[in-house]
PDB file of C-alpha atoms and ligand atoms in Angstrom:
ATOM      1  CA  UNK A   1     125.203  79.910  90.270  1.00 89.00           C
ATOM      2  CA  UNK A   2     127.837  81.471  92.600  1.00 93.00           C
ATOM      3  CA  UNK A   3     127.083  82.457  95.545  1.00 95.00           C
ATOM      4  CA  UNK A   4     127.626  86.232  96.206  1.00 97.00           C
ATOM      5  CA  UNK A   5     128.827  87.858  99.701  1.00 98.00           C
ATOM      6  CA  UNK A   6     128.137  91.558  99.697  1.00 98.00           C
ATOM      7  CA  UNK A   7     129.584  93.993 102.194  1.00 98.00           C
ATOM      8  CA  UNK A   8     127.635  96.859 102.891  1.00 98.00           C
ATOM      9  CA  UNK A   9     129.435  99.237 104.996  1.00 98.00           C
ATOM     10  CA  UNK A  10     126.758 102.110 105.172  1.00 98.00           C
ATOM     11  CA  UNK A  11     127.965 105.197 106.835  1.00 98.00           C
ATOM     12  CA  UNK A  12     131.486 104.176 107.717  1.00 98.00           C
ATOM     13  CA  UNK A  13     134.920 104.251 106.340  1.00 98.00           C
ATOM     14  CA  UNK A  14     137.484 107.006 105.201  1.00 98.00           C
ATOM     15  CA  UNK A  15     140.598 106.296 102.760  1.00 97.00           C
ATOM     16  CA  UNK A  16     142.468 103.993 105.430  1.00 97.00           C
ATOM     17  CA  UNK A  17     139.866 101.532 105.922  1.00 98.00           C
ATOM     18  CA  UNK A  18     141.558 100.199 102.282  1.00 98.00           C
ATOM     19  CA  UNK A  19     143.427  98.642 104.890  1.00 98.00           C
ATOM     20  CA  UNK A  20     140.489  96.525 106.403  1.00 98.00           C
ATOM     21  CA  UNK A  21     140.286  95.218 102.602  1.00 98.00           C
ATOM     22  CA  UNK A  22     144.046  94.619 102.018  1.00 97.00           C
ATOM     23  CA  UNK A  23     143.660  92.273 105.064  1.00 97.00           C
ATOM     24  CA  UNK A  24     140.910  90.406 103.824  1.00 97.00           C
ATOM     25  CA  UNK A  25     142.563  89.926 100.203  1.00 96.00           C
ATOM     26  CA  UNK A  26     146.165  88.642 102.419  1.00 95.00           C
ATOM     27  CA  UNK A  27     144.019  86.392 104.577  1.00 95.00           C
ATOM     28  CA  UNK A  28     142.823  84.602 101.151  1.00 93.00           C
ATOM     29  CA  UNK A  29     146.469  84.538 100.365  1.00 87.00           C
ATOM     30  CA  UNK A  30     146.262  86.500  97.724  1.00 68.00           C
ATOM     31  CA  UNK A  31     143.942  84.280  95.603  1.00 84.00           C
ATOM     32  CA  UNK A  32     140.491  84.722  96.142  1.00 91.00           C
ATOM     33  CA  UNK A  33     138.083  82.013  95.580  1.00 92.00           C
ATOM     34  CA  UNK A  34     136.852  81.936  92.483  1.00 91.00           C
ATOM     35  CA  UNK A  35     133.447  80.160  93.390  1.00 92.00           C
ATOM     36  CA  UNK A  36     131.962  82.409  94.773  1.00 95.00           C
ATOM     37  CA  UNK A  37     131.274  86.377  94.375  1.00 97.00           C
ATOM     38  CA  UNK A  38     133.085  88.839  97.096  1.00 97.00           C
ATOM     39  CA  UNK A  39     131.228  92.245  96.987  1.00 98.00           C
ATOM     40  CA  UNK A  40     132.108  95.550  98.914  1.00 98.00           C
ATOM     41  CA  UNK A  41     129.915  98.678  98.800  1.00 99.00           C
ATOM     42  CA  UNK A  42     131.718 101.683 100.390  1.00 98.00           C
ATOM     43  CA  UNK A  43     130.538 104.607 100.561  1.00 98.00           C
ATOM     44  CA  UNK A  44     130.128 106.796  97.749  1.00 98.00           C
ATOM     45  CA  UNK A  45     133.420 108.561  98.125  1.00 98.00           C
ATOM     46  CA  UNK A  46     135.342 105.501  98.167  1.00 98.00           C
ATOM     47  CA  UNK A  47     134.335 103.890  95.553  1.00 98.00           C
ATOM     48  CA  UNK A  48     136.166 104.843  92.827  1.00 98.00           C
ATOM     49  CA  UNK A  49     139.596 104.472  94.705  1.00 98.00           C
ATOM     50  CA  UNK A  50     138.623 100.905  95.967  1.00 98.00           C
ATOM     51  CA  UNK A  51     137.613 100.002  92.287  1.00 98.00           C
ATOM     52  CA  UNK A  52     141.153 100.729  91.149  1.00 98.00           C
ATOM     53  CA  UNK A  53     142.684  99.317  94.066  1.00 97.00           C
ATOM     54  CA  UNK A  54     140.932  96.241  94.609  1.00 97.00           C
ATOM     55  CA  UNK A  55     138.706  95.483  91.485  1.00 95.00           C
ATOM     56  CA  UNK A  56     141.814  93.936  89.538  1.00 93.00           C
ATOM     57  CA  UNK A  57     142.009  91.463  93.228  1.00 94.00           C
ATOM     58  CA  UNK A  58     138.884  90.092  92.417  1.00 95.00           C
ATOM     59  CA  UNK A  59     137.134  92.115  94.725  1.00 97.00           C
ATOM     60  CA  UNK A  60     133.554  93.818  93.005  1.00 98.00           C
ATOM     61  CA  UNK A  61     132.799  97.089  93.835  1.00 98.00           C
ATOM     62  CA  UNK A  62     129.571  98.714  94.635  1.00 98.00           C
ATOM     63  CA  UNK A  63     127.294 101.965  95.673  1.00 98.00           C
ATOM     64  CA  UNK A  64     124.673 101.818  98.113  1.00 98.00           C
ATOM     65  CA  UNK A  65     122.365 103.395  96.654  1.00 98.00           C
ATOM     66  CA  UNK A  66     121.751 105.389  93.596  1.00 98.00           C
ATOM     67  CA  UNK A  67     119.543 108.698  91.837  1.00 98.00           C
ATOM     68  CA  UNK A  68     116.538 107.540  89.546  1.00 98.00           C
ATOM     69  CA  UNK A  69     118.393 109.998  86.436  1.00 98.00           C
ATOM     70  CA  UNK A  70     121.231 110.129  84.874  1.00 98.00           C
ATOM     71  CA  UNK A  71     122.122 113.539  85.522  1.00 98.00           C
ATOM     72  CA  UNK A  72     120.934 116.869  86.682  1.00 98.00           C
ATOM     73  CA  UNK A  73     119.993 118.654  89.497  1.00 98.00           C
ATOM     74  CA  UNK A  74     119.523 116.880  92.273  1.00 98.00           C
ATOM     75  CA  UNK A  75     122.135 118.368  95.005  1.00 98.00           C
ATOM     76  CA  UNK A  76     124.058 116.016  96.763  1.00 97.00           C
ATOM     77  CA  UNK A  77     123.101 112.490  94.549  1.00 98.00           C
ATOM     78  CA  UNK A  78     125.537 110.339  92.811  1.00 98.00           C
ATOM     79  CA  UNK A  79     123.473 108.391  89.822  1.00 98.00           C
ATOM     80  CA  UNK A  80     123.928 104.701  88.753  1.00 98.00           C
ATOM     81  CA  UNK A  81     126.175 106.346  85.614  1.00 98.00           C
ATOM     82  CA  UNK A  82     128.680 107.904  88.100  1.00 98.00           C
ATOM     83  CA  UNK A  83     128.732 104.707  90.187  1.00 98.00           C
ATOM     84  CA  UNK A  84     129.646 102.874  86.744  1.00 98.00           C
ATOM     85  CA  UNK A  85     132.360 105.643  85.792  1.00 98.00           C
ATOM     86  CA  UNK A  86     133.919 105.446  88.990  1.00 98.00           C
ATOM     87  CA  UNK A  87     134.306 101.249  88.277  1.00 98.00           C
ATOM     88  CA  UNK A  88     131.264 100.023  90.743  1.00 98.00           C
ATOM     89  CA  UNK A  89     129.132  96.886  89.095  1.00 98.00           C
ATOM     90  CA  UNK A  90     126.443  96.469  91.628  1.00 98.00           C
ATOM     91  CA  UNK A  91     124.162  99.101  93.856  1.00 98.00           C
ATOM     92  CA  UNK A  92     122.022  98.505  96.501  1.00 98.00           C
ATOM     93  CA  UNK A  93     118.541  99.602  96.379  1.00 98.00           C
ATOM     94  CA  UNK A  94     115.917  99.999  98.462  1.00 98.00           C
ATOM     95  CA  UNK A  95     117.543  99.323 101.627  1.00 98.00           C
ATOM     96  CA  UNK A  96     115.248  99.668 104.709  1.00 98.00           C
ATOM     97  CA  UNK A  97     117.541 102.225 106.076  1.00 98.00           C
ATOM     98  CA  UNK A  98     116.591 104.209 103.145  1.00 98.00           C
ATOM     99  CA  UNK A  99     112.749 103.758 102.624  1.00 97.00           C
ATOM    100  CA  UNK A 100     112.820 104.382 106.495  1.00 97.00           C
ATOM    101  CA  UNK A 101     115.092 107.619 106.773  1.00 97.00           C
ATOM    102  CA  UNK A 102     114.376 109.061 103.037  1.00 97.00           C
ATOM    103  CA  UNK A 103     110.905 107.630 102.735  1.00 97.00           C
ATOM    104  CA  UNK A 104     111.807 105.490  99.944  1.00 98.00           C
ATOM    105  CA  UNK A 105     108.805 104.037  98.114  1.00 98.00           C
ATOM    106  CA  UNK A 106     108.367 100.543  96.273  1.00 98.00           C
ATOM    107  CA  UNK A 107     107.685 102.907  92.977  1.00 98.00           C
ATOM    108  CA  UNK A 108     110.819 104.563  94.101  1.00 98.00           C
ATOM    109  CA  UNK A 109     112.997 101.720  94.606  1.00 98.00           C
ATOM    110  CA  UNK A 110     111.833 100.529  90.844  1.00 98.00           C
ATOM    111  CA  UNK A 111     112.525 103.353  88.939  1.00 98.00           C
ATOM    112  CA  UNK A 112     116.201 103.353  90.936  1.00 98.00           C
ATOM    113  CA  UNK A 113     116.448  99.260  90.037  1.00 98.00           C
ATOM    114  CA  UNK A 114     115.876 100.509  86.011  1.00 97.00           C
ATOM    115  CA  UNK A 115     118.383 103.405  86.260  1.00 98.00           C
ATOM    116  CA  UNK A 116     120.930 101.195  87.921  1.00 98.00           C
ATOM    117  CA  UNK A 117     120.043  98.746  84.895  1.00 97.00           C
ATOM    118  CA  UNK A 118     120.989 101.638  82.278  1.00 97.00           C
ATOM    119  CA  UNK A 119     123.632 102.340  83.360  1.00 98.00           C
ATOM    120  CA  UNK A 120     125.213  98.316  83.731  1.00 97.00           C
ATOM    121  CA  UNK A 121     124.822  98.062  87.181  1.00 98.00           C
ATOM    122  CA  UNK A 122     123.335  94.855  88.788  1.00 98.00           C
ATOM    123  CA  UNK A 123     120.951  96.203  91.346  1.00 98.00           C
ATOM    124  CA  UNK A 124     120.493  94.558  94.835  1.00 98.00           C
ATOM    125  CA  UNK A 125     117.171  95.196  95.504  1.00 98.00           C
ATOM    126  CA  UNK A 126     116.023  94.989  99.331  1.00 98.00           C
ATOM    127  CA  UNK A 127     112.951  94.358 100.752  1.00 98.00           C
ATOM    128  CA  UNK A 128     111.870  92.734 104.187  1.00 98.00           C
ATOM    129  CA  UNK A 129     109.313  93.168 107.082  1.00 98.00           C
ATOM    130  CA  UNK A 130     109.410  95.105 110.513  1.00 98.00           C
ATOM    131  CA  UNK A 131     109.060  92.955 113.562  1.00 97.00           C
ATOM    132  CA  UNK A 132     105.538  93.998 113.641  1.00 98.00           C
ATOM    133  CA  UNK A 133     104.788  93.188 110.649  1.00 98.00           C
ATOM    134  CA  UNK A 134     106.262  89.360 111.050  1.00 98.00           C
ATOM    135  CA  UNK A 135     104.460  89.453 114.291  1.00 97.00           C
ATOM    136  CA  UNK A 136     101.093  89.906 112.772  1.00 98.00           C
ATOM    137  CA  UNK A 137     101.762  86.739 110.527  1.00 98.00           C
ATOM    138  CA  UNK A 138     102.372  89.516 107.203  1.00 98.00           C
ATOM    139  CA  UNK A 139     106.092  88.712 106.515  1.00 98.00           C
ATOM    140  CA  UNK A 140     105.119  86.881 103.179  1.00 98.00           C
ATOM    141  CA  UNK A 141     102.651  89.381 102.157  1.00 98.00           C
ATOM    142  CA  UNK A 142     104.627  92.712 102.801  1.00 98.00           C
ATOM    143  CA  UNK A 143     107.989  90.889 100.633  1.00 98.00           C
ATOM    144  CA  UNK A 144     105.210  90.334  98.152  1.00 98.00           C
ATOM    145  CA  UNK A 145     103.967  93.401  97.548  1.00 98.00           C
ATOM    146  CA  UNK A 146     107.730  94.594  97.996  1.00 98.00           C
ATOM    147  CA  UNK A 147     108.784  92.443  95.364  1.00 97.00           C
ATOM    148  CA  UNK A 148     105.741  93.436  92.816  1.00 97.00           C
ATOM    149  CA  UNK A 149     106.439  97.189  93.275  1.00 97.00           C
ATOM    150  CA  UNK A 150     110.225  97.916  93.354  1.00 97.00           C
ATOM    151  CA  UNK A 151     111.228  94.952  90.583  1.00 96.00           C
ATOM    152  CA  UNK A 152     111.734  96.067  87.123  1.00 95.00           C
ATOM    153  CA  UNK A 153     109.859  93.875  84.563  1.00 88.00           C
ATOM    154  CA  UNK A 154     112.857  93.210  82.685  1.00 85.00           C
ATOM    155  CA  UNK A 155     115.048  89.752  81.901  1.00 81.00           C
ATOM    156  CA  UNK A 156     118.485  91.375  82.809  1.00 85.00           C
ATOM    157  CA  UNK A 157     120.402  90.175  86.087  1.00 89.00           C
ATOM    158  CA  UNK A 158     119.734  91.600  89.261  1.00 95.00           C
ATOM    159  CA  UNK A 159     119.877  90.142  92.891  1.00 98.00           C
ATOM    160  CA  UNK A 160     117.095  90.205  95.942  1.00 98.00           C
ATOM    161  CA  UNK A 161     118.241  90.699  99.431  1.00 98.00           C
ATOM    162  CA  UNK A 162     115.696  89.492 102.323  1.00 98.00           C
ATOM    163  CA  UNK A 163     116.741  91.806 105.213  1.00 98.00           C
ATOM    164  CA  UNK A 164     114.317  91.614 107.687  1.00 98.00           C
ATOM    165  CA  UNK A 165     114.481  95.106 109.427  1.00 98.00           C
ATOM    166  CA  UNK A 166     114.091  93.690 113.237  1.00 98.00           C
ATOM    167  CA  UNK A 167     117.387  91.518 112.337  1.00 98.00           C
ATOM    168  CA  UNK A 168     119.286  94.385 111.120  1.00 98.00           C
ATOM    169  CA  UNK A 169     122.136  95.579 113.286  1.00 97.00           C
ATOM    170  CA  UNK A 170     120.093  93.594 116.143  1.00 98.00           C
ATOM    171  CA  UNK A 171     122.185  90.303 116.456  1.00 97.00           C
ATOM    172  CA  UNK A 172     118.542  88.645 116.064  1.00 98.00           C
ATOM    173  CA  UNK A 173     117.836  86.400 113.071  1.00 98.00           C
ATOM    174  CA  UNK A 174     114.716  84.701 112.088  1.00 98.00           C
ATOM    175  CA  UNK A 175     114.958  80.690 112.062  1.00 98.00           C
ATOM    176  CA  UNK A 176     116.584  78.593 109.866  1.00 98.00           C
ATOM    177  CA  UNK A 177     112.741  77.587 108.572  1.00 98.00           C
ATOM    178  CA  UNK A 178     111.129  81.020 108.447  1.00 98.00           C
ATOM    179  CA  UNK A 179     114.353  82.158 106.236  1.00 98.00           C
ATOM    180  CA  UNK A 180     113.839  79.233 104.030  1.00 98.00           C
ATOM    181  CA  UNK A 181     110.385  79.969 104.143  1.00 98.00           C
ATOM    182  CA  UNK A 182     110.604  83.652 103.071  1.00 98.00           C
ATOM    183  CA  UNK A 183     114.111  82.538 100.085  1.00 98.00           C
ATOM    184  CA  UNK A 184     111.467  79.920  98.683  1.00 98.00           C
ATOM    185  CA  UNK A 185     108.444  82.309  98.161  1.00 98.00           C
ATOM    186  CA  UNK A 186     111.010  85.061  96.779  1.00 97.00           C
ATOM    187  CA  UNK A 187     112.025  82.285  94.183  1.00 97.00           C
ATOM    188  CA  UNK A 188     108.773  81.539  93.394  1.00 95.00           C
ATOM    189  CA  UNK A 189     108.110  85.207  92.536  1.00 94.00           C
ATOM    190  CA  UNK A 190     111.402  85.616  90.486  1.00 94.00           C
ATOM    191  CA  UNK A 191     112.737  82.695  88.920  1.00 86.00           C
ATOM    192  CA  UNK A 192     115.824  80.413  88.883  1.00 89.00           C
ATOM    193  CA  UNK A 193     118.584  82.749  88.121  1.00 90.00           C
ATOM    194  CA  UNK A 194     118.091  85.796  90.362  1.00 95.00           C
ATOM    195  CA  UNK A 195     120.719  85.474  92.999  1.00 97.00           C
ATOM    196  CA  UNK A 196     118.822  85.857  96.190  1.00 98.00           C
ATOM    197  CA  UNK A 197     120.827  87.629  99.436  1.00 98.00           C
ATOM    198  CA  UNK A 198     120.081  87.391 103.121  1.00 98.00           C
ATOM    199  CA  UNK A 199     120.857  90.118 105.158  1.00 98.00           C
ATOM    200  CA  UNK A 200     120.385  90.803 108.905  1.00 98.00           C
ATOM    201  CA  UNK A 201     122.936  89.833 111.758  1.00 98.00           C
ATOM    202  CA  UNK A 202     125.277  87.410 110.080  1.00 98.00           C
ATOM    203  CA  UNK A 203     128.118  86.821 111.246  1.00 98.00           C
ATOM    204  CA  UNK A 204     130.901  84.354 111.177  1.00 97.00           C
ATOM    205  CA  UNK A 205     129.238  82.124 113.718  1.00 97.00           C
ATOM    206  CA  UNK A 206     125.935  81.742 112.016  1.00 98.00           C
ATOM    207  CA  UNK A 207     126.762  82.193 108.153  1.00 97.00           C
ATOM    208  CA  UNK A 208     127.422  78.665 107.412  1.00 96.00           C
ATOM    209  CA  UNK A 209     124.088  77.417 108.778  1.00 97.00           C
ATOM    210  CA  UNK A 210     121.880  80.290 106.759  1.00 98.00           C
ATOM    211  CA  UNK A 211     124.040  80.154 103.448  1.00 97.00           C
ATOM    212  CA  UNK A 212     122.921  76.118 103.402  1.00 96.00           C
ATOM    213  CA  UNK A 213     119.730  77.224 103.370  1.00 97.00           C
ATOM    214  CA  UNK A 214     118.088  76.184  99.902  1.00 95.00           C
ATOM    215  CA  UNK A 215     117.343  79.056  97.699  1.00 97.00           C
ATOM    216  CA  UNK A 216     119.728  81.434 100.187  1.00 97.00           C
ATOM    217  CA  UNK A 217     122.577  82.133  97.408  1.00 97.00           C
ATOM    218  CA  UNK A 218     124.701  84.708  99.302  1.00 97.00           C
ATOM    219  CA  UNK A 219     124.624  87.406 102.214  1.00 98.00           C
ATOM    220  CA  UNK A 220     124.299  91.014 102.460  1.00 98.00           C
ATOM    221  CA  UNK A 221     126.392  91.679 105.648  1.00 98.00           C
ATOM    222  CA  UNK A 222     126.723  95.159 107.294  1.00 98.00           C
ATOM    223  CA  UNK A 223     128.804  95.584 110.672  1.00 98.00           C
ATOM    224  CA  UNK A 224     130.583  92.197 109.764  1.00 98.00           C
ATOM    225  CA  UNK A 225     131.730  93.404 106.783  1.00 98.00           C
ATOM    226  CA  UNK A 226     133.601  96.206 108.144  1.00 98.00           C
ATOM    227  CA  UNK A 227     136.069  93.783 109.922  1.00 97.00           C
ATOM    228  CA  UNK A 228     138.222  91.736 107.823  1.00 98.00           C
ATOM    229  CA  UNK A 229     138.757  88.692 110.383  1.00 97.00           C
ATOM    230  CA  UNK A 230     134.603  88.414 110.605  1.00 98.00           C
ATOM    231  CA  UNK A 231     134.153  88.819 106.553  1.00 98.00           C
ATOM    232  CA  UNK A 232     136.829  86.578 105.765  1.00 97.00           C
ATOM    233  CA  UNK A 233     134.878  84.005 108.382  1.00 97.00           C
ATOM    234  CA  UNK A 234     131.745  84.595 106.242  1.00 97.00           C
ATOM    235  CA  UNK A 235     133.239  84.250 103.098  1.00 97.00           C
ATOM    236  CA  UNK A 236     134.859  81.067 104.232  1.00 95.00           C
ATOM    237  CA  UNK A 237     131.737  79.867 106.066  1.00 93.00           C
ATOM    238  CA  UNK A 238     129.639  80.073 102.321  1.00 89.00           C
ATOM    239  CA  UNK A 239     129.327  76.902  99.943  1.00 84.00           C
ATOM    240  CA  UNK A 240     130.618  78.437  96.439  1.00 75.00           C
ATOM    241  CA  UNK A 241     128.517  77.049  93.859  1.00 70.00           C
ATOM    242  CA  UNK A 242     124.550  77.212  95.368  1.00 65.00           C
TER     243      UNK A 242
HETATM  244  P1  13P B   1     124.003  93.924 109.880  1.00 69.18           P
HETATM  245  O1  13P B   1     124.769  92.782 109.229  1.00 69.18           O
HETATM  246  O2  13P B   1     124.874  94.890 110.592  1.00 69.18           O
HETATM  247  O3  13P B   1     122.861  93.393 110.684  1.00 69.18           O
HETATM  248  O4  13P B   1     123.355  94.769 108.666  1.00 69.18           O
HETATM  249  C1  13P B   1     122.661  94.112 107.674  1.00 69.18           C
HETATM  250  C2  13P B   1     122.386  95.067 106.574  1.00 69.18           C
HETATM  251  O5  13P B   1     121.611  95.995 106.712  1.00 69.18           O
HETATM  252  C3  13P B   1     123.117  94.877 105.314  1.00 69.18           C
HETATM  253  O6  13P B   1     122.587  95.666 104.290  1.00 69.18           O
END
């Protein structure tokens, strides 16, 4: 499979960061790789202009996050449908920022997973443990019982991210064994063709040695993604074909 190199810029961005993007595209000379999968998720407002900017580049577009319906009213959400209309192909779900600040639930996350399914979208579904948690020796069993309650029962493509939530933003990362550890018991709960992301603190400097890992087939990056110098340096740093 390729490996797949997501962006997640969060909360940040406004119509010139297109520039940070244009950059990354010129420092590929204008032909990206095509091993590999190069993924940005804006925020909501920019997605539709970065999927007609960029999409015909090579660069997929994605939301962060999406409604469980289709439509209604539900003040303020933008559904997996809109997200397709306005050109994205992935969404996150689930991301710890939002089952900590919204109160997201594993049931939650699911029923999001099957609406961004619906709709066409590949969901990225996130899961991972708090530094207490991995602490106490429960990393494996919390991304278990993450895994069994936000992932559809279903045979169409989607893609894990392992974020732990202490490495997030933190510049910490777990070892090169406990995030083979963790990437080997997600693939044993998934199967062979579900792309499986890590996300937490990579950066230029460490992405080659954690995208070697076996069973690690891509990155979920947040404040690297949001320069195009350090994404290009992850994107570079990545084996294509995993
Ligand atoms: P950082 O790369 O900034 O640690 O964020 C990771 C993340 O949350 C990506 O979804």
């Amino acid at each position: 499979m390729k490996s797949l190199i997501a962006g997640n810029w969060k909360m940040n961005g406004l119509t010139g960061s297109a520039s940070e993007v244009e950059a990354l595209i010129g420092k590929f000379s204008g032909a990206l790789p095509e091993d590999r999968d190069i993924l940005i998720c804006p925020p909501a407002t920019l997605v539709a202009t970065f999927a007609s900017s960029f999409s015909d580049e090579g660069v997929i577009i994605g939301g962060q996050d999406c409604h469980t319906n289709e439509s209604g009213a539900h003040t303020g959400d933008v559904s997996a449908a809109m997200l397709a209309d306005a050109g994205a192909a992935y969404v996150i779900v689930g991301h710890s920022e939002r089952r900590a600040d919204h109160g997201e639930s594993d049931a939650l996350v699911k029923a999001k997973a099957e609406a961004a399914l619906a709709a066409g979208l590949t969901p990225i579904i996130c899961v991972g443990e708090t530094k207490e948690q991995r602490e106490a020796g429960k990393a494996l069993d919390v991304v278990g019982a993450q895994l069994r309650g936000s992932l559809p029962q279903t045979e169409d493509e989607m893609t894990i991210a392992y974020e732990p939530v202490w490495a997030i933003g933190t510049g910490l990362t777990p070892t090169i064994a406990d995030i083979a550890e963790v990437h080997d018991f997600v693939r044993g709960m998934t199967g062979k063709d579900v792309r499986i992301l890590y996300g937490g603190s990579v950066k230029p400097g460490n992405a080659g040695e954690i995208l070697a890992v076996e069973n690690v087939n891509g990155a979920l990056v947040g404040g690297a993604s949001l320069k195009a110098e350090d994404f290009y340096g992850i994107i570079s740093a990545a084996p294509g074909n995993v």
